[in-house]
mmCIF file of C-alpha atoms and ligand atoms in Angstrom:
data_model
loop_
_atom_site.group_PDB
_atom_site.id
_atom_site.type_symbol
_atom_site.label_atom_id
_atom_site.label_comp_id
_atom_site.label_asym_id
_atom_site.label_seq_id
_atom_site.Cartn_x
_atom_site.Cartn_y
_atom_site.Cartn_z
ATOM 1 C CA UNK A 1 0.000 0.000 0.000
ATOM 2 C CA UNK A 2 1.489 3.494 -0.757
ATOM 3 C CA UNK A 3 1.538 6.501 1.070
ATOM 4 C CA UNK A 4 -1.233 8.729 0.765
ATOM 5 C CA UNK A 5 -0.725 12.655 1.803
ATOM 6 C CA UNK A 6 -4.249 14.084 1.739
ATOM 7 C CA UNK A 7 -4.892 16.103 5.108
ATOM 8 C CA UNK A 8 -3.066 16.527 7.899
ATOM 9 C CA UNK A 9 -5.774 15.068 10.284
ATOM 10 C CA UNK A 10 -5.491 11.666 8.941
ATOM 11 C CA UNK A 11 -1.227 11.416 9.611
ATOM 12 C CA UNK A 12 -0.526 9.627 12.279
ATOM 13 C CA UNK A 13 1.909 11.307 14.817
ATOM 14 C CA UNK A 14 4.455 9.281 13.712
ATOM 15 C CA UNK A 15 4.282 9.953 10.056
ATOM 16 C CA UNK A 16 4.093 14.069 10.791
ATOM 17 C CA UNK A 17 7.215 14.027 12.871
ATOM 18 C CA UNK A 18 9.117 12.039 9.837
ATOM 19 C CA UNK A 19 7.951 14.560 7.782
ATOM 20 C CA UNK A 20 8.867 17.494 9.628
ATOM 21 C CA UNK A 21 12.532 16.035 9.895
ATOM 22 C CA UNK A 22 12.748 15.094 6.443
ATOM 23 C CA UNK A 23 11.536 18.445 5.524
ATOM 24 C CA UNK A 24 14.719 19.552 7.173
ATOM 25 C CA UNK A 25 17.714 16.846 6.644
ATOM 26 C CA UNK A 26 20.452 16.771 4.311
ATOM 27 C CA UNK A 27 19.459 16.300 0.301
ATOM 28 C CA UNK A 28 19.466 13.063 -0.539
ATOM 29 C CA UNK A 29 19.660 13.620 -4.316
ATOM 30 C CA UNK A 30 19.419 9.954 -5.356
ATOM 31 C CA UNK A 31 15.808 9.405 -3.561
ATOM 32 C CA UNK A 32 13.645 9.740 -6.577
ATOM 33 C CA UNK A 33 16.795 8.847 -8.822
ATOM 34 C CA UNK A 34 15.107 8.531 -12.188
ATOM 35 C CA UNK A 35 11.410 8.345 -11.170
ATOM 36 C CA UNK A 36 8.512 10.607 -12.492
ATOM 37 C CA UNK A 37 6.012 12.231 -10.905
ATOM 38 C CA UNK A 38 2.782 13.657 -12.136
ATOM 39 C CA UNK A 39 1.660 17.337 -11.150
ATOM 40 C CA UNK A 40 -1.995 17.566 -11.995
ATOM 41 C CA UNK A 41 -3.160 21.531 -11.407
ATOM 42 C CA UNK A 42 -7.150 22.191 -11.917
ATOM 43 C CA UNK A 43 -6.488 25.431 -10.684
ATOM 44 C CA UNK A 44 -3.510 28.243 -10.968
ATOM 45 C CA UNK A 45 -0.538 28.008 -8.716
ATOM 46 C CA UNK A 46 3.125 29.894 -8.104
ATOM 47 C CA UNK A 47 4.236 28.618 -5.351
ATOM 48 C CA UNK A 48 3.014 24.991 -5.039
ATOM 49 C CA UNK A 49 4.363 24.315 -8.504
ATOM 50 C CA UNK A 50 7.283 25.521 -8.479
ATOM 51 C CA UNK A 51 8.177 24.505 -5.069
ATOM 52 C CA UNK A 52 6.980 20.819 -5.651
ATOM 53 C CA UNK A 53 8.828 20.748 -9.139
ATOM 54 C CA UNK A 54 12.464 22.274 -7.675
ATOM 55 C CA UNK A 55 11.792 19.375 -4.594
ATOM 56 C CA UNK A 56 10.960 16.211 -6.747
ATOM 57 C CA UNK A 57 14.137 17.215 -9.139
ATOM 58 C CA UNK A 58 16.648 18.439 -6.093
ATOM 59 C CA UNK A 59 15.562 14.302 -5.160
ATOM 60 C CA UNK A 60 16.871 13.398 -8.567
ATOM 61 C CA UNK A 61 13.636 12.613 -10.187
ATOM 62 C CA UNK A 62 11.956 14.813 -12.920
ATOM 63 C CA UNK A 63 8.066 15.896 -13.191
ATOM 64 C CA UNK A 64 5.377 15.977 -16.053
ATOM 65 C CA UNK A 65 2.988 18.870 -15.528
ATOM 66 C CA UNK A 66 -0.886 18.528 -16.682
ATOM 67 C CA UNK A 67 -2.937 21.059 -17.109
ATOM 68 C CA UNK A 68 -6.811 21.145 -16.722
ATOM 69 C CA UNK A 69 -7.039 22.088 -19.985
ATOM 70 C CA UNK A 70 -4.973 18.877 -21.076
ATOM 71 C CA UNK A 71 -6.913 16.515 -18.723
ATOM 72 C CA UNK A 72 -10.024 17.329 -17.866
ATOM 73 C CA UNK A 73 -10.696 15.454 -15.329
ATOM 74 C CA UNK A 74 -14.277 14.586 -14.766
ATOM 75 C CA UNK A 75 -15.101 16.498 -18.059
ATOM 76 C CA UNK A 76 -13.024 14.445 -20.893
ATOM 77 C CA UNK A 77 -12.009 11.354 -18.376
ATOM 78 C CA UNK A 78 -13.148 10.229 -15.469
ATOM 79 C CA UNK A 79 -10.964 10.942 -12.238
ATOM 80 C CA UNK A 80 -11.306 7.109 -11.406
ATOM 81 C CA UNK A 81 -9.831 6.511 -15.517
ATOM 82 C CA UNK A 82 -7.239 9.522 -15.245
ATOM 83 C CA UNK A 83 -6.297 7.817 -11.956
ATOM 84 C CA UNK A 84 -5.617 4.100 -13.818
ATOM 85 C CA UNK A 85 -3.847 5.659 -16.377
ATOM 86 C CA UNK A 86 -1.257 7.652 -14.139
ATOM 87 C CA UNK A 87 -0.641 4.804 -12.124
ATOM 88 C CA UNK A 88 0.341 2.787 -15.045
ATOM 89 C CA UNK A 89 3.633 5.238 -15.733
ATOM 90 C CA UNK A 90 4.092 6.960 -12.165
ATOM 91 C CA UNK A 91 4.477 5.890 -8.525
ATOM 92 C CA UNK A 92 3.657 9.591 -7.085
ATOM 93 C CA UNK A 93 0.726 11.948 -8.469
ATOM 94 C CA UNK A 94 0.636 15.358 -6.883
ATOM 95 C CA UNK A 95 -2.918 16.834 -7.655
ATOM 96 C CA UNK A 96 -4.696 20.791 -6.790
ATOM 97 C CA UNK A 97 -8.330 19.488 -7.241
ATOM 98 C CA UNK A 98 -11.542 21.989 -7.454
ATOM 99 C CA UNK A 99 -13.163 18.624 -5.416
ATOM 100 C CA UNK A 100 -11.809 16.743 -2.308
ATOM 101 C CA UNK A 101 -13.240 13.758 -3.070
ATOM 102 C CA UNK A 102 -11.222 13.228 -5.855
ATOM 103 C CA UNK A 103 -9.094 11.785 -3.793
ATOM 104 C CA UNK A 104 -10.580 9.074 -2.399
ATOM 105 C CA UNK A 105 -12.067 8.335 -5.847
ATOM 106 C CA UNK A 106 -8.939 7.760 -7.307
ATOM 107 C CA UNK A 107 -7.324 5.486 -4.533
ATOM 108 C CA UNK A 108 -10.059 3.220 -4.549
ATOM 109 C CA UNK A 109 -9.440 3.047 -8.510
ATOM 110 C CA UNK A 110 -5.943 2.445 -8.247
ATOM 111 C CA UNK A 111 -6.244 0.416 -4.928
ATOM 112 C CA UNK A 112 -3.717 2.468 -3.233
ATOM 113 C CA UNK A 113 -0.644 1.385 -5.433
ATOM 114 C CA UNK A 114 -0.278 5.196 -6.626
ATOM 115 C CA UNK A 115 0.703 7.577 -4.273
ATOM 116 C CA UNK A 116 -1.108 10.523 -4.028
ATOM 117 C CA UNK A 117 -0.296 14.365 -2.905
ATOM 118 C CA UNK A 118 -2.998 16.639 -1.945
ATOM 119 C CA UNK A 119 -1.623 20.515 -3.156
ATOM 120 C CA UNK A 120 -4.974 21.713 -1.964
ATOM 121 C CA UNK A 121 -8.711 21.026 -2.826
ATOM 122 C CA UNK A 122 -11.360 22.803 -1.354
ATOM 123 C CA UNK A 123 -11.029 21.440 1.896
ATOM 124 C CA UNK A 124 -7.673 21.272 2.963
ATOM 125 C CA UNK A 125 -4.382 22.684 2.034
ATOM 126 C CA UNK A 126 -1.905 20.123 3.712
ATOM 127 C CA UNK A 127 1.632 21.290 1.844
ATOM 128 C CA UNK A 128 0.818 24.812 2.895
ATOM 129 C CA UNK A 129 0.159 24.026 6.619
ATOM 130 C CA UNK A 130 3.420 21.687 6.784
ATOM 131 C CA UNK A 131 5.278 24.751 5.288
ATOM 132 C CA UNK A 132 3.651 26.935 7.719
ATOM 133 C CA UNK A 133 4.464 25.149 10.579
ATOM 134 C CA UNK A 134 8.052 24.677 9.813
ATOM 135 C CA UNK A 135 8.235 28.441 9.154
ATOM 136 C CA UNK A 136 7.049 29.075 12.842
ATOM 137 C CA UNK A 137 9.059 26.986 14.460
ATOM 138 C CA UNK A 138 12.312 27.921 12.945
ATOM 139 C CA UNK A 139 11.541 31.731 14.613
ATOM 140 C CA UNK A 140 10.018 30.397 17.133
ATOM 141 C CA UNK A 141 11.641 27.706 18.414
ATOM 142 C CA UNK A 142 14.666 26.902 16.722
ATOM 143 C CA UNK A 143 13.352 24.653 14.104
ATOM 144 C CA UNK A 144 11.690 22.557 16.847
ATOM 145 C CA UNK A 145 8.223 21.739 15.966
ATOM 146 C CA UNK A 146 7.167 20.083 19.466
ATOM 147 C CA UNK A 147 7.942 23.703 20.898
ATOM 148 C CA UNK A 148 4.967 25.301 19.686
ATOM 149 C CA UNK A 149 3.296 24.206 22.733
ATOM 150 C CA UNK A 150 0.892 26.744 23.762
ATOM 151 C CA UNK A 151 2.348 29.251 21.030
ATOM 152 C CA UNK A 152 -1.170 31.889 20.645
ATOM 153 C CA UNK A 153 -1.803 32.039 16.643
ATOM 154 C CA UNK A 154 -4.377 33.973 15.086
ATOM 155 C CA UNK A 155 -5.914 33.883 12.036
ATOM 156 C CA UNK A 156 -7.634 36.680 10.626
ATOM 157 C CA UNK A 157 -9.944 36.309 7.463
ATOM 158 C CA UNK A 158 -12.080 34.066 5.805
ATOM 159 C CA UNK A 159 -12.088 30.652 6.817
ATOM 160 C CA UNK A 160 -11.186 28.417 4.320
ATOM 161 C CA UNK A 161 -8.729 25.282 3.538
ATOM 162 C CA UNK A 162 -6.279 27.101 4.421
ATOM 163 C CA UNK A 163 -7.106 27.869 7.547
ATOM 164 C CA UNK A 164 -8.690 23.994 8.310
ATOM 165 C CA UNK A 165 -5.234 22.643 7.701
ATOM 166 C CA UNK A 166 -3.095 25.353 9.544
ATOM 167 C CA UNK A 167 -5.558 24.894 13.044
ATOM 168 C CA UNK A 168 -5.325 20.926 12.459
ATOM 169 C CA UNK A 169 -1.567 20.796 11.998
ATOM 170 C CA UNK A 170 -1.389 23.993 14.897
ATOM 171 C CA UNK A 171 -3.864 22.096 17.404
ATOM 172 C CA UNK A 172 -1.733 18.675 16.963
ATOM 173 C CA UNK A 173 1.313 20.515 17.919
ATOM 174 C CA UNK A 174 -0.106 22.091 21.186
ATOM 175 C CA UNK A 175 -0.574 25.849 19.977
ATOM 176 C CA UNK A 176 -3.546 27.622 20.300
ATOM 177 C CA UNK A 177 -5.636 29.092 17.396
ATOM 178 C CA UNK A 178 -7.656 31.472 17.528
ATOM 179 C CA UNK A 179 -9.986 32.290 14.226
ATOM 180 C CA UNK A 180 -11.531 35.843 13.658
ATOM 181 C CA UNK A 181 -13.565 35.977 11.165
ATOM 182 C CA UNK A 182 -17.336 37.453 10.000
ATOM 183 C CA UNK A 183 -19.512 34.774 11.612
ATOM 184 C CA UNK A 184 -20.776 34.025 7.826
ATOM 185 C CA UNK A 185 -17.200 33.216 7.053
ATOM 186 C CA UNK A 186 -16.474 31.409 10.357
ATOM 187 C CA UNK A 187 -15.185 27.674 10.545
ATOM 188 C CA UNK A 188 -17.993 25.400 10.335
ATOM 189 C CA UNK A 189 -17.873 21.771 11.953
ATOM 190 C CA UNK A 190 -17.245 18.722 10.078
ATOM 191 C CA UNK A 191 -15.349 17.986 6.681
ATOM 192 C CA UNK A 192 -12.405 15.942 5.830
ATOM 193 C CA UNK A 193 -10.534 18.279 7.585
ATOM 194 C CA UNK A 194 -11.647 19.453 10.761
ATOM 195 C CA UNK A 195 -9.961 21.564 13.466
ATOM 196 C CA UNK A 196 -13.031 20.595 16.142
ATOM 197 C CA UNK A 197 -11.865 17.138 16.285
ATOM 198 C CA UNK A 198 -8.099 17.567 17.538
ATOM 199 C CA UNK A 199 -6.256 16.795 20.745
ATOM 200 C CA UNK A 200 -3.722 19.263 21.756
ATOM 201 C CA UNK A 201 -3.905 22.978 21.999
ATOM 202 C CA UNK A 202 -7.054 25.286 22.425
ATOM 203 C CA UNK A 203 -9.615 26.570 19.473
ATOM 204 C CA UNK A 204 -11.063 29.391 19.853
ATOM 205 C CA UNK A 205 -13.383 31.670 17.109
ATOM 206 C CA UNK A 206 -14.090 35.044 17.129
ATOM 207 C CA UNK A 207 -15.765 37.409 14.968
ATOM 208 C CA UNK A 208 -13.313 40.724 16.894
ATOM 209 C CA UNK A 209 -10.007 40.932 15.330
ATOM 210 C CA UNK A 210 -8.706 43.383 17.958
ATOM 211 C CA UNK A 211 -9.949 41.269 21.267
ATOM 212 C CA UNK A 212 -8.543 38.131 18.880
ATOM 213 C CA UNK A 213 -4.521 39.612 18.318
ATOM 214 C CA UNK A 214 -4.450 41.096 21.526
ATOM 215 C CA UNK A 215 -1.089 39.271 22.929
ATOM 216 C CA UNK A 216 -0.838 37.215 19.862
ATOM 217 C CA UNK A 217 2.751 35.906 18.353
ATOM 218 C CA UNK A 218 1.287 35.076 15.112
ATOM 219 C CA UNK A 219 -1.378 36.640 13.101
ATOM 220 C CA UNK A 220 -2.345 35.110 9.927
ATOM 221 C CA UNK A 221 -4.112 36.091 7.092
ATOM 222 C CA UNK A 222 -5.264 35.090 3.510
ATOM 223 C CA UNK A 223 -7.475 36.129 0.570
ATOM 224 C CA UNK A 224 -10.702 37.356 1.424
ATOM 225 C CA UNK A 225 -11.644 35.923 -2.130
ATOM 226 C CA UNK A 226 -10.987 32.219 -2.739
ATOM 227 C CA UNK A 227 -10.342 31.014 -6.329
ATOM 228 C CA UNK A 228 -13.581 30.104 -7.638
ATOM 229 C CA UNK A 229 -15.022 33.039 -6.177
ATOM 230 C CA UNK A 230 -14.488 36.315 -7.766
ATOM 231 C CA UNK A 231 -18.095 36.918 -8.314
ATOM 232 C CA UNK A 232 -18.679 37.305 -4.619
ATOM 233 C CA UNK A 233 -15.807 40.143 -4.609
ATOM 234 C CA UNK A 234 -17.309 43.446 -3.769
ATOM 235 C CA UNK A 235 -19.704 41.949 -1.360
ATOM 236 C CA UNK A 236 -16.446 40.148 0.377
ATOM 237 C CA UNK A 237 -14.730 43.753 0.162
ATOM 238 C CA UNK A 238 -17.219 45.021 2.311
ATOM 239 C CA UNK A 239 -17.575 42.041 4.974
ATOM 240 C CA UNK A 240 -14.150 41.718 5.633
ATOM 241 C CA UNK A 241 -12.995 45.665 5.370
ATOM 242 C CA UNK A 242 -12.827 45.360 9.476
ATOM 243 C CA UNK A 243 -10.446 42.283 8.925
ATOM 244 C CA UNK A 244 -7.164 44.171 7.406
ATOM 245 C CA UNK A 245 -4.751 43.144 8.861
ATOM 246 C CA UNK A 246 -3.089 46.572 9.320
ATOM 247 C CA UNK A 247 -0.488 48.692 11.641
ATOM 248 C CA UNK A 248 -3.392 49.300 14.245
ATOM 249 C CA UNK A 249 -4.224 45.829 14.689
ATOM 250 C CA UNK A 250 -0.473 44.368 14.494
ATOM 251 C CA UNK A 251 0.428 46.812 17.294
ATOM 252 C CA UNK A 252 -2.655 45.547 19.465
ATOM 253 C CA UNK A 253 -0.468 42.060 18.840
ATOM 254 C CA UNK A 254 3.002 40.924 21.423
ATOM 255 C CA UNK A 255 5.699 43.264 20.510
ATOM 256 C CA UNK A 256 7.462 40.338 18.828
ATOM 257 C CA UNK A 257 4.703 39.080 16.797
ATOM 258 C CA UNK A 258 5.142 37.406 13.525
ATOM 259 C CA UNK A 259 2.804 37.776 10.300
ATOM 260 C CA UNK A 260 2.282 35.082 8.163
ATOM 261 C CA UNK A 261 0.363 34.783 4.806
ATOM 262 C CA UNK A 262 -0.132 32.037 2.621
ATOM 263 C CA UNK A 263 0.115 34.170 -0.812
ATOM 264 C CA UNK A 264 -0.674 35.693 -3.232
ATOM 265 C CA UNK A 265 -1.488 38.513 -1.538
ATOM 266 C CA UNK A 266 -3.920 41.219 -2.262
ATOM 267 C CA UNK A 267 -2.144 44.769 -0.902
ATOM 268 C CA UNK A 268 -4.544 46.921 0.788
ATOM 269 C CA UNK A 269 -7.081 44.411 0.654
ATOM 270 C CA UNK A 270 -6.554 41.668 3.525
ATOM 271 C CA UNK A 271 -3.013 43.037 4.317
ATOM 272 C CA UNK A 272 -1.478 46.122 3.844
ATOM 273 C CA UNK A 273 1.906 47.255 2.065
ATOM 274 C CA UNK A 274 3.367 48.030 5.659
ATOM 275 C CA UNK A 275 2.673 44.935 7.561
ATOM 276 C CA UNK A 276 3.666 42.718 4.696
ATOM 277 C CA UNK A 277 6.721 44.272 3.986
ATOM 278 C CA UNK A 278 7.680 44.756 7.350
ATOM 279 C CA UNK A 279 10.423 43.244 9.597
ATOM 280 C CA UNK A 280 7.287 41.440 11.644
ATOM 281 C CA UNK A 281 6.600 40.088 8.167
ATOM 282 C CA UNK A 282 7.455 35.945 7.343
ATOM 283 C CA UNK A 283 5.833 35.492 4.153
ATOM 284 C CA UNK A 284 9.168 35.046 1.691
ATOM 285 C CA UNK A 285 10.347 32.117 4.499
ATOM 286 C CA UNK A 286 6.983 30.714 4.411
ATOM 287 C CA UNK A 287 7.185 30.353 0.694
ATOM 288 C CA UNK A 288 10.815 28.913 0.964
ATOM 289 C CA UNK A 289 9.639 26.469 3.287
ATOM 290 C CA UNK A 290 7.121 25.162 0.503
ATOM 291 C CA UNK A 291 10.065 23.653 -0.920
ATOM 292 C CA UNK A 292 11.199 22.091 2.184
ATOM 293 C CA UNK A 293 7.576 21.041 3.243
ATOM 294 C CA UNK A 294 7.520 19.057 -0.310
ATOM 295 C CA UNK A 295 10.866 17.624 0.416
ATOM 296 C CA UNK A 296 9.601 16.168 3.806
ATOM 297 C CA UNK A 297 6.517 14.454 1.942
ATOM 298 C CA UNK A 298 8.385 13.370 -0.851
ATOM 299 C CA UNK A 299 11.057 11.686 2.125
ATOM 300 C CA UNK A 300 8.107 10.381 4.027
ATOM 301 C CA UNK A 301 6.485 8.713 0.997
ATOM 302 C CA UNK A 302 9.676 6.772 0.507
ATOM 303 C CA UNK A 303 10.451 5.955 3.488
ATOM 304 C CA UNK A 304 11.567 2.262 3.584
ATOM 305 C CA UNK A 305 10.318 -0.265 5.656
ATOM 306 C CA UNK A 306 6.967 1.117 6.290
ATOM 307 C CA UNK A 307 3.590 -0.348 7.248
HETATM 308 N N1 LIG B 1 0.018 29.478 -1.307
HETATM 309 C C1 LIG B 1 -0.168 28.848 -2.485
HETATM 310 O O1 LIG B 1 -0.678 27.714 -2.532
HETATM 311 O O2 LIG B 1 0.289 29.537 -3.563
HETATM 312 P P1 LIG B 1 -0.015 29.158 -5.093
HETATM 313 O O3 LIG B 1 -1.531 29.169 -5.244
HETATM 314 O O4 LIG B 1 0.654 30.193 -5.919
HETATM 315 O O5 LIG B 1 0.509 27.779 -5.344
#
C-alpha cells in the first residue's frame, strides 16, 4: 500500500514528525533517482508548482505537468480513468483538485498502489500548513516543531482550507488558534478536515479581530476571495474591510509578533503594504519552506520499511 498525503488530520503522529525532519535533513539527491512524478493543477498556482517541481528534481527525479485544460478530469475522463492511467507510468501523483473527493475516488481506482499528494482542494491545504508550521518553528523555536506548545496564533480572514489545515496541523502541535472571522465566514464543523476534532492545543473563534490579536505571536491572514469566487468580490470587500490586517491591529499584537500569509497577496485588501513588507513580516520564508515542506513528503512517501 502506498503513502497517501491528503490532510493533515489523517497522519498519524508518527508519520508528521518524519515529515517534519525530512523536511529539514540533508538532500538526498538519489531518492527519486530517475522516477517521475505527475503534477496535476485544476487550478492556478506559483508557489506549489514551483516549489513541488524544484523538490521532486533536487531528489533526482523529474516531473510531467498537466494542465486542466490537457486533462479534464471529470469532463473528458473520469478521475477514477485519469487515476488508472497515471498509475500505469508513475508511482507519485501530486494533484490541486476543485473537489476533495477526488481523492478518495482515485485510490479506490488504483487500490492504493499510486501515491497521491494533496496541493490543496477545497477542503484542505496540507503542503501549505506543513510549510507553515516549519516556518514558525524555525523563529520560534529553533526549528523545533514540538515547541509550539501553547504558542497563541491567530488567524484573521475568511475561513477556508487554508485555515482547516493550519488549526489541524497547529492544534496537533499544542498551539492555540484562535480564528476571527465574519460569523458568515467562520469555521464550520465537520469535513475531511476538521480543526473541532483535535487533541492538543485550544480553538477558539471570534468574529473581533482586535480582542482576537491582543497578545498574539502570530497573526495570519489570507485572501478574502478564494479562487472560484471572484463573483462574490465586492460583497467580500465590504464584509471583511474590518479584517485588514493593518499597523493598528499588528500593534494591538506581542511586541514580537510574527505575520504570516499564505500568498498571493492582495495589498490593501486583507493586508497592507506596511505589515507585509515589514520586519514582523514571514511570508518570503513561508514560501521557501514550501520547498522544504515538499521535500519532507516526498522523504516520508519513501520511506523504507513502512507499514
Ligand atoms: N500558497 C499557495 O498555494 O500559492 P499558489 O496558489 O501560488 O501555489
Amino acid at each position: 500500500m502506498s503513502r497517501q498525503f491528503i490532510t493533515i488530520e489523517e497522519l498519524a503522529k508518527k508519520d508528521l514528525r518524519v515529515i517534519y525532519r525530512d523536511a529539514l535533513a540533508p538532500l538526498n539527491d538519489e531518492l527519486l533517482k530517475g522516477q517521475g512524478v505527475a503534477l496535476v493543477f485544476e487550478r492556478p498556482s506559483l508557489r506549489t508548482r514551483a516549489s513541488s517541481s524544484s523538490a521532486v528534481q533536487e531528489l533526482g527525479g523529474y516531473v510531467t505537468f498537466f494542465s486542466d485544460e490537457e486533462i479534464g478530469l471529470n469532463t473528458r475522463e473520469s478521475a477514477e480513468d485519469v487515476a488508472r492511467t497515471l498509475a500505469q507510468m508513475y508511482a507519485i501523483c501530486a494533484l490541486r483538485v476543485r473537489d476533495h473527493d477526488v481523492f478518495a475516488r482515485m485510490r479506490r481506482a488504483t487500490n492504493d498502489t499510486l501515491s497521491l499528494i494533496n496541493l490543496l482542494s477545497n477542503a484542505a491545504h496540507p503542503t501549505q500548513a506543513i510549510a507553515d508550521v516549519l516556518t514558525i518553528a524555525e523563529h520560534f523555536a529553533k526549528g523545533d516543531v514540538e515547541g509550539l506548545k501553547g504558542l497563541e496564533v491567530v488567524y484573521v480572514g475568511d475561513a477556508t482550507n487554508v485555515t482547516r489545515s493550519l488549526c489541524v496541523a497547529l492544534l496537533r502541535l499544542g498551539a492555540h488558534v484562535t480564528v476571527a472571522a465574519p460569523e458568515a465566514y467562520q469555521l464550520r464543523q465537520g469535513g475531511a478536515e476538521d480543526p473541532f476534532n483535535v487533541e492538543g492545543g485550544e480553538l477558539r473563534l471570534s468574529s473581533s479581530p482586535a480582542d482576537a490579536v491582543r497578545g498574539a505571536d502570530v497573526i495570519y491572514t489570507d485572501a478574502w476571495v478564494s479562487m472560484g469566487l471572484e463573483a462574490e468580490t465586492a460583497q467580500r470587500r465590504v464584509d471583511f474591510a474590518p479584517f485588514q490586517v493593518n499597523e493598528e491591529l499588528v500593534g494591538l499584537a506581542s511586541p514580537d509578533v510574527a505575520v504570516l500569509h499564505c500568498l498571493p497577496a492582495h495589498r490593501g485588501d486583507e493586508i497592507t503594504d506596511q505589515v507585509l513588507d515589514s520586519e514582523r513580516s514571514l511570508v518570503w520564508r513561508q514560501a521557501f519552506h514550501r520547498r522544504s515542506a515538499m521535500l519532507g513528503i516526498l522523504g516520508w512517501i519513501k520511506e523504507e520499511h513502512h507499514d
